[in-house]
Amino acid sequence: MADGVGAGSGKVSSARGNALGALFMVIAMTLFAVEDSLFKSVTPALPPGVATLIFGLTGTTLYVLMTLRAGEPVLHPAILRPSLMIRTFFEIVGRLFFALSLAYTPLSVTSSILQAAPLVVTAGAALLLNETVGPRRWIAMAIGFVGVLMILRPTPDAFRPDALLAVAGMIGFAMRDLYTRASPPAVSTNQLGVLGFAVIVTAGLLMLPFDPAPPRLPDAGELWRLLLTGVVGVTAYAALTRAMRSGEVSVVAPFRYSRLLVALLFAFLFFGERPDLWTLAGGALIVTSGLYTLIRSARTG
């Protein structure tokens, strides 16, 4: 989340900055897909609550060290403000259900549904923050939500309940992003990182009593994969921050959807998943509507 690069420095040309931002966005999304795959590789044997707890502790430790190195207090007093507490609540919801989705739902389904988060953010900004959203973007968002329904297939014969875990996680992340806009600017990205990974620890603790198997310590192979998951996750956040600070948001943000392509590739190569036509078509609708919404937002904003 923090890389010490200021926005709008003017030290690079717009074209170069946009190219650099797009590159770092693709790197960030690839790393997030790696993070998801590493976590999913552990959960068939290790209870999801234990895996989430270790992942959260790893990321929290790394961000605490980064915050101390920057000479900042680990926890800013502003974290007790209502807007940030609401953000924290929704991040707990998102982390909890996303971890469960990674554990029990195909990676291709989880990653496809996650792409609808920007659509929910746009809708929430209109409904909760009174931002102006034109009819074309509402139509695009409706098409994106049709894509989610195509993946869920809410019919008696085809409906898969485990996909609702991904929907709940996606909504939690979208509301977290929405309330991030209202978070106090005095809280640094390092401090938000500490808070974000501490939330993962909380989600893991909440999951422990409901894990299908009794808690146990991970073996050496599981432990190193979870530690690597934390390192990759922190690196991904740093790359994401660099991306958003290097180029124009309207140019860089669409490259966020590269995460789905990498996730589908990993699902095919490492987990033997073969997404059906409904899942692929639904994912395509979500991505297309999301890209259109971003483009329209840039033109009207």
PDB file of C-alpha atoms in Angstrom, residues 8-294:
ATOM      1  CA  GLY A   8       1.206  14.292  -9.560  1.00  0.00           C
ATOM      2  CA  SER A   9       4.921  15.000  -9.175  1.00  0.00           C
ATOM      3  CA  GLY A  10       5.224  16.032 -12.831  1.00  0.00           C
ATOM      4  CA  LYS A  11       8.609  14.311 -13.102  1.00  0.00           C
ATOM      5  CA  VAL A  12       7.483  12.004 -15.888  1.00  0.00           C
ATOM      6  CA  SER A  13       5.436  12.684 -18.967  1.00  0.00           C
ATOM      7  CA  SER A  14       1.761  11.776 -18.957  1.00  0.00           C
ATOM      8  CA  ALA A  15       2.278   8.990 -21.504  1.00  0.00           C
ATOM      9  CA  ARG A  16       5.216   7.534 -19.609  1.00  0.00           C
ATOM     10  CA  GLY A  17       3.389   7.826 -16.299  1.00  0.00           C
ATOM     11  CA  ASN A  18       0.346   6.062 -17.709  1.00  0.00           C
ATOM     12  CA  ALA A  19       2.479   3.277 -19.161  1.00  0.00           C
ATOM     13  CA  LEU A  20       4.258   2.862 -15.829  1.00  0.00           C
ATOM     14  CA  GLY A  21       0.954   2.885 -13.965  1.00  0.00           C
ATOM     15  CA  ALA A  22      -0.527   0.262 -16.281  1.00  0.00           C
ATOM     16  CA  LEU A  23       2.560  -1.933 -15.818  1.00  0.00           C
ATOM     17  CA  PHE A  24       2.393  -1.734 -12.037  1.00  0.00           C
ATOM     18  CA  MET A  25      -1.350  -2.378 -12.087  1.00  0.00           C
ATOM     19  CA  VAL A  26      -0.830  -5.594 -14.064  1.00  0.00           C
ATOM     20  CA  ILE A  27       1.969  -6.581 -11.667  1.00  0.00           C
ATOM     21  CA  ALA A  28      -0.285  -5.885  -8.675  1.00  0.00           C
ATOM     22  CA  MET A  29      -3.203  -7.876 -10.093  1.00  0.00           C
ATOM     23  CA  THR A  30      -0.912 -10.779 -10.995  1.00  0.00           C
ATOM     24  CA  LEU A  31       0.435 -10.819  -7.442  1.00  0.00           C
ATOM     25  CA  PHE A  32      -3.087 -10.720  -5.991  1.00  0.00           C
ATOM     26  CA  ALA A  33      -3.953 -13.752  -8.135  1.00  0.00           C
ATOM     27  CA  VAL A  34      -0.808 -15.483  -6.842  1.00  0.00           C
ATOM     28  CA  GLU A  35      -1.848 -14.606  -3.285  1.00  0.00           C
ATOM     29  CA  ASP A  36      -5.317 -16.103  -3.832  1.00  0.00           C
ATOM     30  CA  SER A  37      -3.863 -19.265  -5.375  1.00  0.00           C
ATOM     31  CA  LEU A  38      -1.360 -19.796  -2.569  1.00  0.00           C
ATOM     32  CA  PHE A  39      -4.087 -19.392   0.037  1.00  0.00           C
ATOM     33  CA  LYS A  40      -6.416 -21.763  -1.805  1.00  0.00           C
ATOM     34  CA  SER A  41      -3.653 -24.363  -2.133  1.00  0.00           C
ATOM     35  CA  VAL A  42      -3.426 -24.588   1.671  1.00  0.00           C
ATOM     36  CA  THR A  43      -7.097 -24.688   2.654  1.00  0.00           C
ATOM     37  CA  PRO A  44      -8.062 -28.168   1.415  1.00  0.00           C
ATOM     38  CA  ALA A  45      -6.140 -29.595   4.393  1.00  0.00           C
ATOM     39  CA  LEU A  46      -5.728 -26.655   6.780  1.00  0.00           C
ATOM     40  CA  PRO A  47      -8.894 -25.125   8.304  1.00  0.00           C
ATOM     41  CA  PRO A  48      -9.645 -21.752   6.640  1.00  0.00           C
ATOM     42  CA  GLY A  49      -9.755 -19.916   9.980  1.00  0.00           C
ATOM     43  CA  VAL A  50      -6.218 -21.027  10.873  1.00  0.00           C
ATOM     44  CA  ALA A  51      -4.951 -20.163   7.381  1.00  0.00           C
ATOM     45  CA  THR A  52      -6.572 -16.722   7.509  1.00  0.00           C
ATOM     46  CA  LEU A  53      -5.148 -16.052  10.975  1.00  0.00           C
ATOM     47  CA  ILE A  54      -1.571 -16.882   9.931  1.00  0.00           C
ATOM     48  CA  PHE A  55      -1.885 -14.904   6.708  1.00  0.00           C
ATOM     49  CA  GLY A  56      -3.170 -11.888   8.639  1.00  0.00           C
ATOM     50  CA  LEU A  57      -0.447 -12.094  11.281  1.00  0.00           C
ATOM     51  CA  THR A  58       2.223 -12.217   8.559  1.00  0.00           C
ATOM     52  CA  GLY A  59       0.895  -9.138   6.768  1.00  0.00           C
ATOM     53  CA  THR A  60       0.325  -7.241  10.023  1.00  0.00           C
ATOM     54  CA  THR A  61       3.901  -7.887  11.132  1.00  0.00           C
ATOM     55  CA  LEU A  62       5.301  -6.667   7.824  1.00  0.00           C
ATOM     56  CA  TYR A  63       3.211  -3.491   7.856  1.00  0.00           C
ATOM     57  CA  VAL A  64       4.062  -2.752  11.500  1.00  0.00           C
ATOM     58  CA  LEU A  65       7.761  -2.926  10.577  1.00  0.00           C
ATOM     59  CA  MET A  66       7.179  -0.666   7.550  1.00  0.00           C
ATOM     60  CA  THR A  67       5.254   1.832   9.678  1.00  0.00           C
ATOM     61  CA  LEU A  68       7.937   1.955  12.360  1.00  0.00           C
ATOM     62  CA  ARG A  69      10.617   2.352   9.694  1.00  0.00           C
ATOM     63  CA  ALA A  70       8.720   5.363   8.354  1.00  0.00           C
ATOM     64  CA  GLY A  71       8.702   6.886  11.840  1.00  0.00           C
ATOM     65  CA  GLU A  72       4.908   6.752  12.112  1.00  0.00           C
ATOM     66  CA  PRO A  73       2.782   5.535  15.025  1.00  0.00           C
ATOM     67  CA  VAL A  74       1.481   2.058  14.302  1.00  0.00           C
ATOM     68  CA  LEU A  75      -2.132   3.019  14.992  1.00  0.00           C
ATOM     69  CA  HIS A  76      -3.412   6.498  14.234  1.00  0.00           C
ATOM     70  CA  PRO A  77      -6.065   7.879  16.656  1.00  0.00           C
ATOM     71  CA  ALA A  78      -8.285   8.593  13.657  1.00  0.00           C
ATOM     72  CA  ILE A  79      -9.038   4.874  13.302  1.00  0.00           C
ATOM     73  CA  LEU A  80     -11.746   5.416  15.925  1.00  0.00           C
ATOM     74  CA  ARG A  81     -13.626   7.880  13.740  1.00  0.00           C
ATOM     75  CA  PRO A  82     -17.016   6.566  12.552  1.00  0.00           C
ATOM     76  CA  SER A  83     -16.126   6.544   8.835  1.00  0.00           C
ATOM     77  CA  LEU A  84     -13.024   4.422   9.418  1.00  0.00           C
ATOM     78  CA  MET A  85     -14.814   2.117  11.854  1.00  0.00           C
ATOM     79  CA  ILE A  86     -17.508   1.494   9.219  1.00  0.00           C
ATOM     80  CA  ARG A  87     -14.742   0.809   6.691  1.00  0.00           C
ATOM     81  CA  THR A  88     -13.149  -1.648   9.116  1.00  0.00           C
ATOM     82  CA  PHE A  89     -16.462  -3.458   9.656  1.00  0.00           C
ATOM     83  CA  PHE A  90     -16.978  -3.960   5.935  1.00  0.00           C
ATOM     84  CA  GLU A  91     -13.388  -5.101   5.462  1.00  0.00           C
ATOM     85  CA  ILE A  92     -13.964  -7.774   8.126  1.00  0.00           C
ATOM     86  CA  VAL A  93     -17.051  -8.913   6.203  1.00  0.00           C
ATOM     87  CA  GLY A  94     -15.155  -8.918   2.916  1.00  0.00           C
ATOM     88  CA  ARG A  95     -12.107 -10.741   4.256  1.00  0.00           C
ATOM     89  CA  LEU A  96     -14.145 -13.341   6.107  1.00  0.00           C
ATOM     90  CA  PHE A  97     -16.359 -14.342   3.196  1.00  0.00           C
ATOM     91  CA  PHE A  98     -13.629 -14.003   0.579  1.00  0.00           C
ATOM     92  CA  ALA A  99     -11.408 -16.390   2.544  1.00  0.00           C
ATOM     93  CA  LEU A 100     -14.287 -18.863   2.819  1.00  0.00           C
ATOM     94  CA  SER A 101     -14.950 -18.498  -0.898  1.00  0.00           C
ATOM     95  CA  LEU A 102     -11.321 -19.201  -1.751  1.00  0.00           C
ATOM     96  CA  ALA A 103     -11.493 -22.303   0.427  1.00  0.00           C
ATOM     97  CA  TYR A 104     -14.788 -23.754  -0.815  1.00  0.00           C
ATOM     98  CA  THR A 105     -15.621 -22.164  -4.191  1.00  0.00           C
ATOM     99  CA  PRO A 106     -13.760 -22.625  -7.500  1.00  0.00           C
ATOM    100  CA  LEU A 107     -11.132 -19.929  -8.011  1.00  0.00           C
ATOM    101  CA  SER A 108     -12.609 -19.057 -11.405  1.00  0.00           C
ATOM    102  CA  VAL A 109     -16.024 -18.368  -9.849  1.00  0.00           C
ATOM    103  CA  THR A 110     -14.617 -16.386  -6.920  1.00  0.00           C
ATOM    104  CA  SER A 111     -12.399 -14.237  -9.135  1.00  0.00           C
ATOM    105  CA  SER A 112     -15.150 -13.581 -11.676  1.00  0.00           C
ATOM    106  CA  ILE A 113     -17.635 -12.393  -9.063  1.00  0.00           C
ATOM    107  CA  LEU A 114     -14.973 -10.230  -7.388  1.00  0.00           C
ATOM    108  CA  GLN A 115     -14.738  -8.173 -10.586  1.00  0.00           C
ATOM    109  CA  ALA A 116     -18.219  -6.767  -9.883  1.00  0.00           C
ATOM    110  CA  ALA A 117     -16.906  -4.797  -6.888  1.00  0.00           C
ATOM    111  CA  PRO A 118     -16.257  -1.570  -8.883  1.00  0.00           C
ATOM    112  CA  LEU A 119     -19.857  -1.693 -10.117  1.00  0.00           C
ATOM    113  CA  VAL A 120     -21.131  -1.912  -6.541  1.00  0.00           C
ATOM    114  CA  VAL A 121     -18.832   0.958  -5.550  1.00  0.00           C
ATOM    115  CA  THR A 122     -20.283   3.132  -8.334  1.00  0.00           C
ATOM    116  CA  ALA A 123     -23.850   2.259  -7.348  1.00  0.00           C
ATOM    117  CA  GLY A 124     -23.070   2.885  -3.682  1.00  0.00           C
ATOM    118  CA  ALA A 125     -21.472   6.243  -4.465  1.00  0.00           C
ATOM    119  CA  ALA A 126     -24.691   7.296  -6.189  1.00  0.00           C
ATOM    120  CA  LEU A 127     -27.023   5.993  -3.485  1.00  0.00           C
ATOM    121  CA  LEU A 128     -25.016   6.795  -0.354  1.00  0.00           C
ATOM    122  CA  LEU A 129     -22.663   9.653  -1.311  1.00  0.00           C
ATOM    123  CA  ASN A 130     -25.007  11.447  -3.732  1.00  0.00           C
ATOM    124  CA  GLU A 131     -22.560  11.233  -6.631  1.00  0.00           C
ATOM    125  CA  THR A 132     -24.052  11.763 -10.071  1.00  0.00           C
ATOM    126  CA  VAL A 133     -24.403   8.592 -12.147  1.00  0.00           C
ATOM    127  CA  GLY A 134     -26.034   8.871 -15.556  1.00  0.00           C
ATOM    128  CA  PRO A 135     -28.485   6.401 -17.115  1.00  0.00           C
ATOM    129  CA  ARG A 136     -25.825   4.810 -19.340  1.00  0.00           C
ATOM    130  CA  ARG A 137     -23.736   3.818 -16.351  1.00  0.00           C
ATOM    131  CA  TRP A 138     -26.816   2.488 -14.548  1.00  0.00           C
ATOM    132  CA  ILE A 139     -27.565   0.321 -17.603  1.00  0.00           C
ATOM    133  CA  ALA A 140     -23.939  -0.868 -17.690  1.00  0.00           C
ATOM    134  CA  MET A 141     -24.085  -1.739 -13.997  1.00  0.00           C
ATOM    135  CA  ALA A 142     -27.332  -3.648 -14.512  1.00  0.00           C
ATOM    136  CA  ILE A 143     -25.664  -5.662 -17.279  1.00  0.00           C
ATOM    137  CA  GLY A 144     -22.756  -6.402 -14.950  1.00  0.00           C
ATOM    138  CA  PHE A 145     -25.121  -7.665 -12.268  1.00  0.00           C
ATOM    139  CA  VAL A 146     -26.752  -9.891 -14.901  1.00  0.00           C
ATOM    140  CA  GLY A 147     -23.273 -11.351 -15.339  1.00  0.00           C
ATOM    141  CA  VAL A 148     -23.176 -12.158 -11.623  1.00  0.00           C
ATOM    142  CA  LEU A 149     -26.555 -13.894 -11.926  1.00  0.00           C
ATOM    143  CA  MET A 150     -25.247 -15.912 -14.880  1.00  0.00           C
ATOM    144  CA  ILE A 151     -22.443 -17.219 -12.677  1.00  0.00           C
ATOM    145  CA  LEU A 152     -24.798 -17.921  -9.766  1.00  0.00           C
ATOM    146  CA  ARG A 153     -27.451 -19.498 -12.033  1.00  0.00           C
ATOM    147  CA  PRO A 154     -30.319 -19.078  -9.534  1.00  0.00           C
ATOM    148  CA  THR A 155     -32.380 -22.027 -10.717  1.00  0.00           C
ATOM    149  CA  PRO A 156     -33.243 -25.124  -8.672  1.00  0.00           C
ATOM    150  CA  ASP A 157     -31.080 -27.367 -10.839  1.00  0.00           C
ATOM    151  CA  ALA A 158     -28.031 -25.165 -11.389  1.00  0.00           C
ATOM    152  CA  PHE A 159     -27.779 -22.860  -8.359  1.00  0.00           C
ATOM    153  CA  ARG A 160     -24.530 -23.211  -6.399  1.00  0.00           C
ATOM    154  CA  PRO A 161     -24.827 -21.877  -2.825  1.00  0.00           C
ATOM    155  CA  ASP A 162     -21.054 -21.694  -2.334  1.00  0.00           C
ATOM    156  CA  ALA A 163     -20.904 -18.830  -4.867  1.00  0.00           C
ATOM    157  CA  LEU A 164     -22.850 -16.690  -2.387  1.00  0.00           C
ATOM    158  CA  LEU A 165     -19.664 -16.624  -0.281  1.00  0.00           C
ATOM    159  CA  ALA A 166     -17.948 -14.797  -3.143  1.00  0.00           C
ATOM    160  CA  VAL A 167     -20.903 -12.410  -3.501  1.00  0.00           C
ATOM    161  CA  ALA A 168     -20.798 -11.563   0.218  1.00  0.00           C
ATOM    162  CA  GLY A 169     -17.041 -11.036   0.076  1.00  0.00           C
ATOM    163  CA  MET A 170     -17.345  -8.862  -3.026  1.00  0.00           C
ATOM    164  CA  ILE A 171     -20.000  -6.659  -1.393  1.00  0.00           C
ATOM    165  CA  GLY A 172     -17.861  -6.318   1.737  1.00  0.00           C
ATOM    166  CA  PHE A 173     -14.837  -5.215  -0.315  1.00  0.00           C
ATOM    167  CA  ALA A 174     -16.937  -2.808  -2.386  1.00  0.00           C
ATOM    168  CA  MET A 175     -18.355  -1.119   0.703  1.00  0.00           C
ATOM    169  CA  ARG A 176     -14.847  -0.974   2.200  1.00  0.00           C
ATOM    170  CA  ASP A 177     -13.614   0.810  -0.933  1.00  0.00           C
ATOM    171  CA  LEU A 178     -16.586   3.156  -0.815  1.00  0.00           C
ATOM    172  CA  TYR A 179     -15.881   4.183   2.780  1.00  0.00           C
ATOM    173  CA  THR A 180     -12.165   4.457   2.046  1.00  0.00           C
ATOM    174  CA  ARG A 181     -13.084   7.627   0.153  1.00  0.00           C
ATOM    175  CA  ALA A 182     -14.337   9.075   3.435  1.00  0.00           C
ATOM    176  CA  SER A 183     -11.424   7.853   5.563  1.00  0.00           C
ATOM    177  CA  PRO A 184      -9.360  10.540   7.306  1.00  0.00           C
ATOM    178  CA  PRO A 185      -6.458  11.690   5.081  1.00  0.00           C
ATOM    179  CA  ALA A 186      -4.221  11.863   8.151  1.00  0.00           C
ATOM    180  CA  VAL A 187      -4.059   8.044   8.195  1.00  0.00           C
ATOM    181  CA  SER A 188      -1.086   6.974   6.077  1.00  0.00           C
ATOM    182  CA  THR A 189      -1.129   4.057   3.668  1.00  0.00           C
ATOM    183  CA  ASN A 190       1.183   2.155   6.025  1.00  0.00           C
ATOM    184  CA  GLN A 191      -1.253   2.659   8.898  1.00  0.00           C
ATOM    185  CA  LEU A 192      -4.159   1.575   6.686  1.00  0.00           C
ATOM    186  CA  GLY A 193      -2.089  -1.508   5.836  1.00  0.00           C
ATOM    187  CA  VAL A 194      -1.645  -2.351   9.525  1.00  0.00           C
ATOM    188  CA  LEU A 195      -5.368  -1.908  10.051  1.00  0.00           C
ATOM    189  CA  GLY A 196      -6.252  -3.927   6.944  1.00  0.00           C
ATOM    190  CA  PHE A 197      -4.179  -6.957   7.910  1.00  0.00           C
ATOM    191  CA  ALA A 198      -5.257  -6.710  11.556  1.00  0.00           C
ATOM    192  CA  VAL A 199      -8.774  -7.048  10.160  1.00  0.00           C
ATOM    193  CA  ILE A 200      -7.696 -10.291   8.487  1.00  0.00           C
ATOM    194  CA  VAL A 201      -6.495 -11.543  11.878  1.00  0.00           C
ATOM    195  CA  THR A 202      -9.915 -10.655  13.307  1.00  0.00           C
ATOM    196  CA  ALA A 203     -11.665 -12.475  10.455  1.00  0.00           C
ATOM    197  CA  GLY A 204      -9.538 -15.549  11.114  1.00  0.00           C
ATOM    198  CA  LEU A 205     -10.411 -15.523  14.800  1.00  0.00           C
ATOM    199  CA  LEU A 206     -14.117 -15.222  13.962  1.00  0.00           C
ATOM    200  CA  MET A 207     -13.850 -18.204  11.610  1.00  0.00           C
ATOM    201  CA  LEU A 208     -12.052 -20.533  14.045  1.00  0.00           C
ATOM    202  CA  PRO A 209     -15.156 -21.742  15.957  1.00  0.00           C
ATOM    203  CA  PHE A 210     -16.877 -22.601  12.670  1.00  0.00           C
ATOM    204  CA  ASP A 211     -14.023 -24.413  10.945  1.00  0.00           C
ATOM    205  CA  PRO A 212     -15.103 -27.918   9.885  1.00  0.00           C
ATOM    206  CA  ALA A 213     -12.025 -29.465  11.505  1.00  0.00           C
ATOM    207  CA  PRO A 214     -10.391 -28.742  14.866  1.00  0.00           C
ATOM    208  CA  PRO A 215      -7.673 -26.060  14.733  1.00  0.00           C
ATOM    209  CA  ARG A 216      -4.163 -27.363  14.231  1.00  0.00           C
ATOM    210  CA  LEU A 217      -0.734 -25.937  13.534  1.00  0.00           C
ATOM    211  CA  PRO A 218       0.294 -25.982   9.865  1.00  0.00           C
ATOM    212  CA  ASP A 219       3.033 -28.311   8.707  1.00  0.00           C
ATOM    213  CA  ALA A 220       6.230 -26.868   7.240  1.00  0.00           C
ATOM    214  CA  GLY A 221       4.909 -26.800   3.668  1.00  0.00           C
ATOM    215  CA  GLU A 222       1.659 -25.099   4.641  1.00  0.00           C
ATOM    216  CA  LEU A 223       3.459 -22.589   6.846  1.00  0.00           C
ATOM    217  CA  TRP A 224       5.891 -21.395   4.205  1.00  0.00           C
ATOM    218  CA  ARG A 225       3.082 -21.024   1.671  1.00  0.00           C
ATOM    219  CA  LEU A 226       1.068 -18.913   4.122  1.00  0.00           C
ATOM    220  CA  LEU A 227       4.100 -16.776   4.976  1.00  0.00           C
ATOM    221  CA  LEU A 228       4.718 -16.338   1.253  1.00  0.00           C
ATOM    222  CA  THR A 229       1.040 -15.396   0.833  1.00  0.00           C
ATOM    223  CA  GLY A 230       1.510 -12.556   3.302  1.00  0.00           C
ATOM    224  CA  VAL A 231       4.679 -11.315   1.597  1.00  0.00           C
ATOM    225  CA  VAL A 232       3.038 -11.456  -1.828  1.00  0.00           C
ATOM    226  CA  GLY A 233      -0.052  -9.655  -0.520  1.00  0.00           C
ATOM    227  CA  VAL A 234       1.972  -6.772   0.936  1.00  0.00           C
ATOM    228  CA  THR A 235       4.011  -6.514  -2.274  1.00  0.00           C
ATOM    229  CA  ALA A 236       0.808  -6.461  -4.327  1.00  0.00           C
ATOM    230  CA  TYR A 237      -0.579  -3.554  -2.291  1.00  0.00           C
ATOM    231  CA  ALA A 238       2.684  -1.649  -2.785  1.00  0.00           C
ATOM    232  CA  ALA A 239       2.492  -2.234  -6.556  1.00  0.00           C
ATOM    233  CA  LEU A 240      -1.157  -1.141  -6.567  1.00  0.00           C
ATOM    234  CA  THR A 241      -0.287   2.103  -4.795  1.00  0.00           C
ATOM    235  CA  ARG A 242       2.569   2.744  -7.226  1.00  0.00           C
ATOM    236  CA  ALA A 243       0.191   2.141 -10.123  1.00  0.00           C
ATOM    237  CA  MET A 244      -2.422   4.601  -8.887  1.00  0.00           C
ATOM    238  CA  ARG A 245       0.224   7.238  -8.185  1.00  0.00           C
ATOM    239  CA  SER A 246       2.066   6.880 -11.492  1.00  0.00           C
ATOM    240  CA  GLY A 247      -0.690   7.437 -14.032  1.00  0.00           C
ATOM    241  CA  GLU A 248      -4.165   8.801 -14.529  1.00  0.00           C
ATOM    242  CA  VAL A 249      -6.811   6.755 -12.722  1.00  0.00           C
ATOM    243  CA  SER A 250      -9.011   6.576 -15.825  1.00  0.00           C
ATOM    244  CA  VAL A 251      -6.136   5.013 -17.787  1.00  0.00           C
ATOM    245  CA  VAL A 252      -4.669   2.774 -15.100  1.00  0.00           C
ATOM    246  CA  ALA A 253      -7.814   1.441 -13.375  1.00  0.00           C
ATOM    247  CA  PRO A 254      -9.085  -0.702 -16.306  1.00  0.00           C
ATOM    248  CA  PHE A 255      -5.950  -2.839 -16.068  1.00  0.00           C
ATOM    249  CA  ARG A 256      -7.361  -4.044 -12.736  1.00  0.00           C
ATOM    250  CA  TYR A 257      -9.337  -6.606 -14.713  1.00  0.00           C
ATOM    251  CA  SER A 258      -6.143  -8.412 -15.680  1.00  0.00           C
ATOM    252  CA  ARG A 259      -6.515 -10.161 -12.327  1.00  0.00           C
ATOM    253  CA  LEU A 260      -9.349 -12.258 -13.725  1.00  0.00           C
ATOM    254  CA  LEU A 261      -7.289 -13.451 -16.697  1.00  0.00           C
ATOM    255  CA  VAL A 262      -4.412 -14.523 -14.433  1.00  0.00           C
ATOM    256  CA  ALA A 263      -6.810 -16.160 -11.975  1.00  0.00           C
ATOM    257  CA  LEU A 264      -8.509 -18.162 -14.752  1.00  0.00           C
ATOM    258  CA  LEU A 265      -5.096 -19.321 -15.964  1.00  0.00           C
ATOM    259  CA  PHE A 266      -4.059 -20.383 -12.447  1.00  0.00           C
ATOM    260  CA  ALA A 267      -7.410 -22.116 -11.908  1.00  0.00           C
ATOM    261  CA  PHE A 268      -6.828 -24.118 -15.079  1.00  0.00           C
ATOM    262  CA  LEU A 269      -3.155 -24.947 -14.465  1.00  0.00           C
ATOM    263  CA  PHE A 270      -3.027 -25.580 -10.719  1.00  0.00           C
ATOM    264  CA  PHE A 271      -6.536 -26.560  -9.628  1.00  0.00           C
ATOM    265  CA  GLY A 272      -7.811 -28.416 -12.666  1.00  0.00           C
ATOM    266  CA  GLU A 273     -10.806 -26.108 -13.045  1.00  0.00           C
ATOM    267  CA  ARG A 274     -12.669 -25.957 -16.335  1.00  0.00           C
ATOM    268  CA  PRO A 275     -15.058 -22.986 -16.111  1.00  0.00           C
ATOM    269  CA  ASP A 276     -18.264 -23.616 -18.053  1.00  0.00           C
ATOM    270  CA  LEU A 277     -19.720 -21.271 -20.650  1.00  0.00           C
ATOM    271  CA  TRP A 278     -22.067 -19.587 -18.141  1.00  0.00           C
ATOM    272  CA  THR A 279     -19.171 -18.643 -15.854  1.00  0.00           C
ATOM    273  CA  LEU A 280     -17.017 -17.371 -18.715  1.00  0.00           C
ATOM    274  CA  ALA A 281     -19.879 -15.415 -20.278  1.00  0.00           C
ATOM    275  CA  GLY A 282     -20.882 -13.942 -16.914  1.00  0.00           C
ATOM    276  CA  GLY A 283     -17.292 -12.920 -16.209  1.00  0.00           C
ATOM    277  CA  ALA A 284     -17.058 -11.310 -19.652  1.00  0.00           C
ATOM    278  CA  LEU A 285     -20.246  -9.307 -19.004  1.00  0.00           C
ATOM    279  CA  ILE A 286     -18.949  -8.116 -15.631  1.00  0.00           C
ATOM    280  CA  VAL A 287     -15.595  -7.029 -17.066  1.00  0.00           C
ATOM    281  CA  THR A 288     -17.143  -5.326 -20.107  1.00  0.00           C
ATOM    282  CA  SER A 289     -19.669  -3.394 -18.048  1.00  0.00           C
ATOM    283  CA  GLY A 290     -16.992  -2.471 -15.528  1.00  0.00           C
ATOM    284  CA  LEU A 291     -14.695  -1.131 -18.242  1.00  0.00           C
ATOM    285  CA  TYR A 292     -17.545   0.885 -19.757  1.00  0.00           C
ATOM    286  CA  THR A 293     -18.443   2.297 -16.346  1.00  0.00           C
ATOM    287  CA  LEU A 294     -14.844   3.371 -15.775  1.00  0.00           C
TER     288      LEU A 294
END
